[in-house]
Amino acid sequence: MQFTSEQRLDGGVLEREFTLGEIPGTLWTPASAAPVPLILMAHNNGLPKKDGRLVARARHTAACGYAVATIDAAGCGDRPRAAADEQVRADLRRAMQAGEPVDGIFEALVGPLVEKAAPEWLTTLDALLALPEIGGPVGYSGWTALGIRLAVSEPRIEAAGFFAGGYVPLAQREEARQVTVPLLVLLQWDDEGNPRQRALDLFDSFGSKEKTLHANLGGHTGTPWFELEDGCRFLDRHLK
């Protein structure tokens, strides 16, 4: 892991850009000198790690005493995208404009993104836990489809927060029954891109003995800020 830039933010949070082979990422760490727990904060498929909403969440979470990391996995952000993936995205835009069914197209797009992203996140996790300022345990926050795969395959993840918006491939819907870590799931009740009942069915599928659903009125990007504060309290209960 090579750090390429750094800046000190308000409250003493240190923001550093890094590269790990071909993987670009950002790490935020609090002012505390003691080793701190780590949060893997994954953006939704295709968005960049510099997305404003993700950066705001990461900085706030770091100020609450966590190391927070995000990466642009394969096919996301500024990384090269396969021609086949770009064709699927074009098909998706066309179908949505025409009002046609899109679940099959989402399946063809999101499923491969999860398969590509998960190994790179696990490689990043290994490198991050080798840093002296990070002591674990590990939590996850963000993209549900990827989070399900990581929560099932990586025992070092001890708690997770999922955003119920966005398409979850069939494979991950089946894997959801194997998720057993404590969960906090956020649902926007009027999310125009994600049928409410499908999100509720997914929540019901999770195998966790402790799982909490917070539903708020509003569309896909309207999650209230106070949910971030509640999310940090959730992490405190399970990782500190």
PDB file of C-alpha atoms in Angstrom:
ATOM      1  CA  MET A   1       0.000   0.000   0.000  1.00  0.00           C
ATOM      2  CA  GLN A   2       1.415   3.364  -1.047  1.00  0.00           C
ATOM      3  CA  PHE A   3       0.038   6.669   0.246  1.00  0.00           C
ATOM      4  CA  THR A   4       0.055   9.336  -2.458  1.00  0.00           C
ATOM      5  CA  SER A   5      -1.367  12.411  -0.676  1.00  0.00           C
ATOM      6  CA  GLU A   6      -2.688  13.530   2.686  1.00  0.00           C
ATOM      7  CA  GLN A   7      -4.516  16.440   4.302  1.00  0.00           C
ATOM      8  CA  ARG A   8      -5.549  17.215   7.857  1.00  0.00           C
ATOM      9  CA  LEU A   9      -9.253  18.068   8.187  1.00  0.00           C
ATOM     10  CA  ASP A  10     -11.225  19.858  10.871  1.00  0.00           C
ATOM     11  CA  GLY A  11     -11.298  17.884  14.101  1.00  0.00           C
ATOM     12  CA  GLY A  12      -7.915  16.329  13.418  1.00  0.00           C
ATOM     13  CA  VAL A  13      -9.129  13.691  10.920  1.00  0.00           C
ATOM     14  CA  LEU A  14      -6.351  12.679   8.513  1.00  0.00           C
ATOM     15  CA  GLU A  15      -7.461  12.004   4.928  1.00  0.00           C
ATOM     16  CA  ARG A  16      -5.009  10.037   2.775  1.00  0.00           C
ATOM     17  CA  GLU A  17      -5.204   8.789  -0.788  1.00  0.00           C
ATOM     18  CA  PHE A  18      -3.543   5.435  -1.477  1.00  0.00           C
ATOM     19  CA  THR A  19      -2.925   2.892  -4.176  1.00  0.00           C
ATOM     20  CA  LEU A  20      -2.711  -0.853  -3.722  1.00  0.00           C
ATOM     21  CA  GLY A  21      -1.559  -2.297  -7.028  1.00  0.00           C
ATOM     22  CA  GLU A  22      -4.261  -1.114  -9.436  1.00  0.00           C
ATOM     23  CA  ILE A  23      -6.711  -0.302  -6.629  1.00  0.00           C
ATOM     24  CA  PRO A  24      -7.112   3.407  -5.722  1.00  0.00           C
ATOM     25  CA  GLY A  25      -8.543   4.242  -2.326  1.00  0.00           C
ATOM     26  CA  THR A  26      -8.978   6.777   0.448  1.00  0.00           C
ATOM     27  CA  LEU A  27      -8.347   6.270   4.156  1.00  0.00           C
ATOM     28  CA  TRP A  28      -9.622   8.560   6.899  1.00  0.00           C
ATOM     29  CA  THR A  29      -8.250   8.164  10.443  1.00  0.00           C
ATOM     30  CA  PRO A  30      -9.132  10.075  13.617  1.00  0.00           C
ATOM     31  CA  ALA A  31      -6.764  12.197  15.671  1.00  0.00           C
ATOM     32  CA  SER A  32      -6.466   9.430  18.290  1.00  0.00           C
ATOM     33  CA  ALA A  33      -3.023   7.830  18.469  1.00  0.00           C
ATOM     34  CA  ALA A  34      -4.397   4.489  19.678  1.00  0.00           C
ATOM     35  CA  PRO A  35      -5.286   1.734  17.168  1.00  0.00           C
ATOM     36  CA  VAL A  36      -8.939   2.137  16.188  1.00  0.00           C
ATOM     37  CA  PRO A  37     -11.656  -0.037  14.625  1.00  0.00           C
ATOM     38  CA  LEU A  38     -11.993  -0.064  10.833  1.00  0.00           C
ATOM     39  CA  ILE A  39     -15.071   0.628   8.715  1.00  0.00           C
ATOM     40  CA  LEU A  40     -15.145  -0.469   5.079  1.00  0.00           C
ATOM     41  CA  MET A  41     -17.384   2.092   3.353  1.00  0.00           C
ATOM     42  CA  ALA A  42     -18.430   0.938  -0.106  1.00  0.00           C
ATOM     43  CA  HIS A  43     -20.215   3.200  -2.564  1.00  0.00           C
ATOM     44  CA  ASN A  44     -22.893   1.874  -4.871  1.00  0.00           C
ATOM     45  CA  ASN A  45     -21.757   0.216  -8.081  1.00  0.00           C
ATOM     46  CA  GLY A  46     -20.218   2.565 -10.615  1.00  0.00           C
ATOM     47  CA  LEU A  47     -20.007   5.665  -8.403  1.00  0.00           C
ATOM     48  CA  PRO A  48     -16.585   7.173  -7.628  1.00  0.00           C
ATOM     49  CA  LYS A  49     -14.963   7.035  -4.195  1.00  0.00           C
ATOM     50  CA  LYS A  50     -15.006  10.854  -4.265  1.00  0.00           C
ATOM     51  CA  ASP A  51     -18.820  10.938  -4.315  1.00  0.00           C
ATOM     52  CA  GLY A  52     -19.816  13.817  -2.036  1.00  0.00           C
ATOM     53  CA  ARG A  53     -22.303  11.869   0.077  1.00  0.00           C
ATOM     54  CA  LEU A  54     -19.800   9.082   0.735  1.00  0.00           C
ATOM     55  CA  VAL A  55     -17.008  11.510   1.643  1.00  0.00           C
ATOM     56  CA  ALA A  56     -19.285  13.336   4.109  1.00  0.00           C
ATOM     57  CA  ARG A  57     -20.262  10.036   5.742  1.00  0.00           C
ATOM     58  CA  ALA A  58     -16.655   8.896   5.919  1.00  0.00           C
ATOM     59  CA  ARG A  59     -15.375  12.115   7.502  1.00  0.00           C
ATOM     60  CA  HIS A  60     -18.128  12.124  10.115  1.00  0.00           C
ATOM     61  CA  THR A  61     -17.538   8.467  10.977  1.00  0.00           C
ATOM     62  CA  ALA A  62     -13.781   9.027  11.290  1.00  0.00           C
ATOM     63  CA  ALA A  63     -14.424  11.963  13.621  1.00  0.00           C
ATOM     64  CA  CYS A  64     -16.393   9.531  15.794  1.00  0.00           C
ATOM     65  CA  GLY A  65     -13.230   7.461  16.346  1.00  0.00           C
ATOM     66  CA  TYR A  66     -12.990   5.050  13.412  1.00  0.00           C
ATOM     67  CA  ALA A  67     -10.620   4.426  10.563  1.00  0.00           C
ATOM     68  CA  VAL A  68     -12.729   4.537   7.394  1.00  0.00           C
ATOM     69  CA  ALA A  69     -11.640   3.249   3.993  1.00  0.00           C
ATOM     70  CA  THR A  70     -13.172   3.231   0.556  1.00  0.00           C
ATOM     71  CA  ILE A  71     -11.861   2.105  -2.826  1.00  0.00           C
ATOM     72  CA  ASP A  72     -12.766   2.259  -6.469  1.00  0.00           C
ATOM     73  CA  ALA A  73     -13.096  -1.429  -7.205  1.00  0.00           C
ATOM     74  CA  ALA A  74     -12.877  -2.814 -10.750  1.00  0.00           C
ATOM     75  CA  GLY A  75     -15.346  -1.051 -13.048  1.00  0.00           C
ATOM     76  CA  CYS A  76     -16.101   1.736 -10.574  1.00  0.00           C
ATOM     77  CA  GLY A  77     -15.136   5.391 -10.432  1.00  0.00           C
ATOM     78  CA  ASP A  78     -12.358   6.323 -12.838  1.00  0.00           C
ATOM     79  CA  ARG A  79     -11.146   2.772 -13.394  1.00  0.00           C
ATOM     80  CA  PRO A  80     -11.484   1.273 -16.890  1.00  0.00           C
ATOM     81  CA  ARG A  81     -14.841  -0.266 -17.642  1.00  0.00           C
ATOM     82  CA  ALA A  82     -15.276  -3.335 -19.795  1.00  0.00           C
ATOM     83  CA  ALA A  83     -17.038  -2.784 -23.106  1.00  0.00           C
ATOM     84  CA  ALA A  84     -19.613  -5.426 -22.137  1.00  0.00           C
ATOM     85  CA  ASP A  85     -20.449  -3.559 -18.919  1.00  0.00           C
ATOM     86  CA  GLU A  86     -20.851  -0.292 -20.812  1.00  0.00           C
ATOM     87  CA  GLN A  87     -23.230  -2.004 -23.223  1.00  0.00           C
ATOM     88  CA  VAL A  88     -25.317  -3.282 -20.332  1.00  0.00           C
ATOM     89  CA  ARG A  89     -25.432   0.247 -18.872  1.00  0.00           C
ATOM     90  CA  ALA A  90     -26.578   1.583 -22.249  1.00  0.00           C
ATOM     91  CA  ASP A  91     -29.259  -1.118 -22.391  1.00  0.00           C
ATOM     92  CA  LEU A  92     -30.351  -0.135 -18.883  1.00  0.00           C
ATOM     93  CA  ARG A  93     -30.707   3.538 -19.775  1.00  0.00           C
ATOM     94  CA  ARG A  94     -32.690   2.680 -22.890  1.00  0.00           C
ATOM     95  CA  ALA A  95     -35.032   0.322 -21.027  1.00  0.00           C
ATOM     96  CA  MET A  96     -35.653   2.826 -18.227  1.00  0.00           C
ATOM     97  CA  GLN A  97     -36.451   5.587 -20.724  1.00  0.00           C
ATOM     98  CA  ALA A  98     -38.862   3.258 -22.517  1.00  0.00           C
ATOM     99  CA  GLY A  99     -40.497   2.099 -19.288  1.00  0.00           C
ATOM    100  CA  GLU A 100     -39.510  -1.516 -19.928  1.00  0.00           C
ATOM    101  CA  PRO A 101     -38.668  -4.153 -17.246  1.00  0.00           C
ATOM    102  CA  VAL A 102     -35.091  -3.755 -16.035  1.00  0.00           C
ATOM    103  CA  ASP A 103     -34.496  -6.527 -13.473  1.00  0.00           C
ATOM    104  CA  GLY A 104     -32.815  -8.783 -16.034  1.00  0.00           C
ATOM    105  CA  ILE A 105     -30.489  -5.981 -17.108  1.00  0.00           C
ATOM    106  CA  PHE A 106     -29.630  -5.115 -13.501  1.00  0.00           C
ATOM    107  CA  GLU A 107     -28.830  -8.785 -12.904  1.00  0.00           C
ATOM    108  CA  ALA A 108     -26.406  -8.763 -15.845  1.00  0.00           C
ATOM    109  CA  LEU A 109     -24.748  -5.587 -14.570  1.00  0.00           C
ATOM    110  CA  VAL A 110     -24.635  -5.784 -10.776  1.00  0.00           C
ATOM    111  CA  GLY A 111     -23.859  -9.493 -10.366  1.00  0.00           C
ATOM    112  CA  PRO A 112     -20.497  -9.298 -12.198  1.00  0.00           C
ATOM    113  CA  LEU A 113     -19.623  -6.060 -10.378  1.00  0.00           C
ATOM    114  CA  VAL A 114     -20.004  -7.839  -7.031  1.00  0.00           C
ATOM    115  CA  GLU A 115     -17.876 -10.739  -8.243  1.00  0.00           C
ATOM    116  CA  LYS A 116     -15.096  -8.340  -9.321  1.00  0.00           C
ATOM    117  CA  ALA A 117     -15.313  -6.014  -6.326  1.00  0.00           C
ATOM    118  CA  ALA A 118     -15.327  -8.511  -3.444  1.00  0.00           C
ATOM    119  CA  PRO A 119     -11.763  -9.888  -3.938  1.00  0.00           C
ATOM    120  CA  GLU A 120     -10.339  -6.366  -4.225  1.00  0.00           C
ATOM    121  CA  TRP A 121     -12.051  -5.305  -1.017  1.00  0.00           C
ATOM    122  CA  LEU A 122     -10.627  -8.332   0.798  1.00  0.00           C
ATOM    123  CA  THR A 123      -7.137  -7.557  -0.507  1.00  0.00           C
ATOM    124  CA  THR A 124      -7.555  -3.993   0.730  1.00  0.00           C
ATOM    125  CA  LEU A 125      -8.763  -5.217   4.132  1.00  0.00           C
ATOM    126  CA  ASP A 126      -5.604  -7.298   4.585  1.00  0.00           C
ATOM    127  CA  ALA A 127      -3.400  -4.293   3.791  1.00  0.00           C
ATOM    128  CA  LEU A 128      -5.338  -1.923   6.059  1.00  0.00           C
ATOM    129  CA  LEU A 129      -5.197  -4.231   9.074  1.00  0.00           C
ATOM    130  CA  ALA A 130      -1.405  -4.310   8.720  1.00  0.00           C
ATOM    131  CA  LEU A 131      -1.238  -0.566   9.475  1.00  0.00           C
ATOM    132  CA  PRO A 132      -0.283   0.244  13.088  1.00  0.00           C
ATOM    133  CA  GLU A 133      -3.035   2.843  13.498  1.00  0.00           C
ATOM    134  CA  ILE A 134      -5.771   0.293  12.761  1.00  0.00           C
ATOM    135  CA  GLY A 135      -6.504  -2.362  15.337  1.00  0.00           C
ATOM    136  CA  GLY A 136      -9.882  -3.777  14.394  1.00  0.00           C
ATOM    137  CA  PRO A 137     -12.566  -4.984  14.820  1.00  0.00           C
ATOM    138  CA  VAL A 138     -14.047  -4.377  11.371  1.00  0.00           C
ATOM    139  CA  GLY A 139     -17.430  -3.062  10.281  1.00  0.00           C
ATOM    140  CA  TYR A 140     -19.027  -2.455   6.898  1.00  0.00           C
ATOM    141  CA  SER A 141     -21.237   0.350   5.623  1.00  0.00           C
ATOM    142  CA  GLY A 142     -22.811   0.938   2.227  1.00  0.00           C
ATOM    143  CA  TRP A 143     -23.681  -0.993  -0.923  1.00  0.00           C
ATOM    144  CA  THR A 144     -25.927  -3.891   0.115  1.00  0.00           C
ATOM    145  CA  ALA A 145     -25.179  -6.377  -2.666  1.00  0.00           C
ATOM    146  CA  LEU A 146     -21.435  -6.217  -2.002  1.00  0.00           C
ATOM    147  CA  GLY A 147     -21.928  -6.058   1.764  1.00  0.00           C
ATOM    148  CA  ILE A 148     -23.840  -9.330   1.765  1.00  0.00           C
ATOM    149  CA  ARG A 149     -21.009 -11.082  -0.070  1.00  0.00           C
ATOM    150  CA  LEU A 150     -18.360  -9.651   2.284  1.00  0.00           C
ATOM    151  CA  ALA A 151     -20.340 -10.357   5.460  1.00  0.00           C
ATOM    152  CA  VAL A 152     -20.738 -13.995   4.416  1.00  0.00           C
ATOM    153  CA  SER A 153     -17.162 -14.568   3.231  1.00  0.00           C
ATOM    154  CA  GLU A 154     -15.125 -12.451   5.691  1.00  0.00           C
ATOM    155  CA  PRO A 155     -15.347 -13.436   9.402  1.00  0.00           C
ATOM    156  CA  ARG A 156     -13.428 -10.320  10.480  1.00  0.00           C
ATOM    157  CA  ILE A 157     -16.502  -8.184   9.695  1.00  0.00           C
ATOM    158  CA  GLU A 158     -18.454  -8.022  12.965  1.00  0.00           C
ATOM    159  CA  ALA A 159     -21.292  -5.578  12.152  1.00  0.00           C
ATOM    160  CA  ALA A 160     -22.755  -4.004   9.024  1.00  0.00           C
ATOM    161  CA  GLY A 161     -24.936  -1.147   7.890  1.00  0.00           C
ATOM    162  CA  PHE A 162     -26.749  -1.576   4.568  1.00  0.00           C
ATOM    163  CA  PHE A 163     -28.623   0.864   2.345  1.00  0.00           C
ATOM    164  CA  ALA A 164     -31.665  -0.977   1.037  1.00  0.00           C
ATOM    165  CA  GLY A 165     -31.833   1.097  -2.161  1.00  0.00           C
ATOM    166  CA  GLY A 166     -30.345  -0.415  -5.274  1.00  0.00           C
ATOM    167  CA  TYR A 167     -30.623  -3.776  -6.967  1.00  0.00           C
ATOM    168  CA  VAL A 168     -29.502  -6.907  -5.127  1.00  0.00           C
ATOM    169  CA  PRO A 169     -28.746  -9.822  -7.499  1.00  0.00           C
ATOM    170  CA  LEU A 170     -30.425 -13.174  -6.978  1.00  0.00           C
ATOM    171  CA  ALA A 171     -27.177 -14.747  -5.747  1.00  0.00           C
ATOM    172  CA  GLN A 172     -26.864 -12.196  -2.954  1.00  0.00           C
ATOM    173  CA  ARG A 173     -30.544 -12.544  -2.024  1.00  0.00           C
ATOM    174  CA  GLU A 174     -29.846 -16.219  -1.387  1.00  0.00           C
ATOM    175  CA  GLU A 175     -26.631 -15.411   0.507  1.00  0.00           C
ATOM    176  CA  ALA A 176     -28.567 -13.033   2.766  1.00  0.00           C
ATOM    177  CA  ARG A 177     -29.803 -16.031   4.771  1.00  0.00           C
ATOM    178  CA  GLN A 178     -26.175 -16.726   5.750  1.00  0.00           C
ATOM    179  CA  VAL A 179     -25.544 -13.216   7.103  1.00  0.00           C
ATOM    180  CA  THR A 180     -25.399 -13.448  10.903  1.00  0.00           C
ATOM    181  CA  VAL A 181     -23.632 -10.249  12.028  1.00  0.00           C
ATOM    182  CA  PRO A 182     -25.654  -7.444  13.683  1.00  0.00           C
ATOM    183  CA  LEU A 183     -27.296  -5.311  10.990  1.00  0.00           C
ATOM    184  CA  LEU A 184     -28.679  -1.811  10.621  1.00  0.00           C
ATOM    185  CA  VAL A 185     -30.606  -1.470   7.347  1.00  0.00           C
ATOM    186  CA  LEU A 186     -31.742   1.913   5.989  1.00  0.00           C
ATOM    187  CA  LEU A 187     -34.748   2.065   3.672  1.00  0.00           C
ATOM    188  CA  GLN A 188     -36.083   5.080   1.818  1.00  0.00           C
ATOM    189  CA  TRP A 189     -39.826   4.437   1.742  1.00  0.00           C
ATOM    190  CA  ASP A 190     -40.393   6.215  -1.582  1.00  0.00           C
ATOM    191  CA  ASP A 191     -37.272   4.996  -3.393  1.00  0.00           C
ATOM    192  CA  GLU A 192     -38.294   5.205  -7.033  1.00  0.00           C
ATOM    193  CA  GLY A 193     -35.661   2.708  -8.181  1.00  0.00           C
ATOM    194  CA  ASN A 194     -36.135  -0.064  -5.643  1.00  0.00           C
ATOM    195  CA  PRO A 195     -39.510  -1.728  -5.007  1.00  0.00           C
ATOM    196  CA  ARG A 196     -40.304  -1.392  -1.311  1.00  0.00           C
ATOM    197  CA  GLN A 197     -41.581  -4.945  -0.922  1.00  0.00           C
ATOM    198  CA  ARG A 198     -38.408  -6.413  -2.387  1.00  0.00           C
ATOM    199  CA  ALA A 199     -36.360  -4.474   0.174  1.00  0.00           C
ATOM    200  CA  LEU A 200     -38.622  -5.670   2.989  1.00  0.00           C
ATOM    201  CA  ASP A 201     -38.371  -9.270   1.779  1.00  0.00           C
ATOM    202  CA  LEU A 202     -34.580  -8.971   1.723  1.00  0.00           C
ATOM    203  CA  PHE A 203     -34.555  -7.676   5.296  1.00  0.00           C
ATOM    204  CA  ASP A 204     -36.699 -10.623   6.343  1.00  0.00           C
ATOM    205  CA  SER A 205     -34.206 -13.012   4.713  1.00  0.00           C
ATOM    206  CA  PHE A 206     -31.169 -11.927   6.739  1.00  0.00           C
ATOM    207  CA  GLY A 207     -30.123 -14.607   9.221  1.00  0.00           C
ATOM    208  CA  SER A 208     -28.892 -12.148  11.865  1.00  0.00           C
ATOM    209  CA  LYS A 209     -30.379 -12.472  15.347  1.00  0.00           C
ATOM    210  CA  GLU A 210     -29.987  -8.707  15.744  1.00  0.00           C
ATOM    211  CA  LYS A 211     -31.214  -6.712  12.779  1.00  0.00           C
ATOM    212  CA  THR A 212     -32.831  -3.298  12.759  1.00  0.00           C
ATOM    213  CA  LEU A 213     -34.698  -1.572   9.933  1.00  0.00           C
ATOM    214  CA  HIS A 214     -34.949   2.223   9.798  1.00  0.00           C
ATOM    215  CA  ALA A 215     -37.432   3.475   7.188  1.00  0.00           C
ATOM    216  CA  ASN A 216     -37.753   7.140   6.266  1.00  0.00           C
ATOM    217  CA  LEU A 217     -39.992   8.975   3.828  1.00  0.00           C
ATOM    218  CA  GLY A 218     -38.307  10.242   0.694  1.00  0.00           C
ATOM    219  CA  GLY A 219     -36.550   9.144  -2.461  1.00  0.00           C
ATOM    220  CA  HIS A 220     -33.323   7.293  -3.134  1.00  0.00           C
ATOM    221  CA  THR A 221     -30.875   9.993  -2.051  1.00  0.00           C
ATOM    222  CA  GLY A 222     -32.969  11.465   0.763  1.00  0.00           C
ATOM    223  CA  THR A 223     -31.600   9.514   3.747  1.00  0.00           C
ATOM    224  CA  PRO A 224     -31.701  11.920   6.727  1.00  0.00           C
ATOM    225  CA  TRP A 225     -28.399  12.992   8.267  1.00  0.00           C
ATOM    226  CA  PHE A 226     -29.491  11.782  11.703  1.00  0.00           C
ATOM    227  CA  GLU A 227     -29.318   8.225  10.368  1.00  0.00           C
ATOM    228  CA  LEU A 228     -25.553   8.650  10.094  1.00  0.00           C
ATOM    229  CA  GLU A 229     -25.420   9.647  13.746  1.00  0.00           C
ATOM    230  CA  ASP A 230     -27.568   6.626  14.672  1.00  0.00           C
ATOM    231  CA  GLY A 231     -25.299   4.481  12.512  1.00  0.00           C
ATOM    232  CA  CYS A 232     -22.246   5.551  14.500  1.00  0.00           C
ATOM    233  CA  ARG A 233     -24.029   4.654  17.738  1.00  0.00           C
ATOM    234  CA  PHE A 234     -24.801   1.231  16.209  1.00  0.00           C
ATOM    235  CA  LEU A 235     -21.114   0.782  15.383  1.00  0.00           C
ATOM    236  CA  ASP A 236     -20.110   1.895  18.886  1.00  0.00           C
ATOM    237  CA  ARG A 237     -22.270  -0.846  20.411  1.00  0.00           C
ATOM    238  CA  HIS A 238     -20.657  -3.594  18.392  1.00  0.00           C
ATOM    239  CA  LEU A 239     -17.096  -2.478  17.609  1.00  0.00           C
ATOM    240  CA  LYS A 240     -15.914  -0.548  20.659  1.00  0.00           C
TER     241      LYS A 240
END
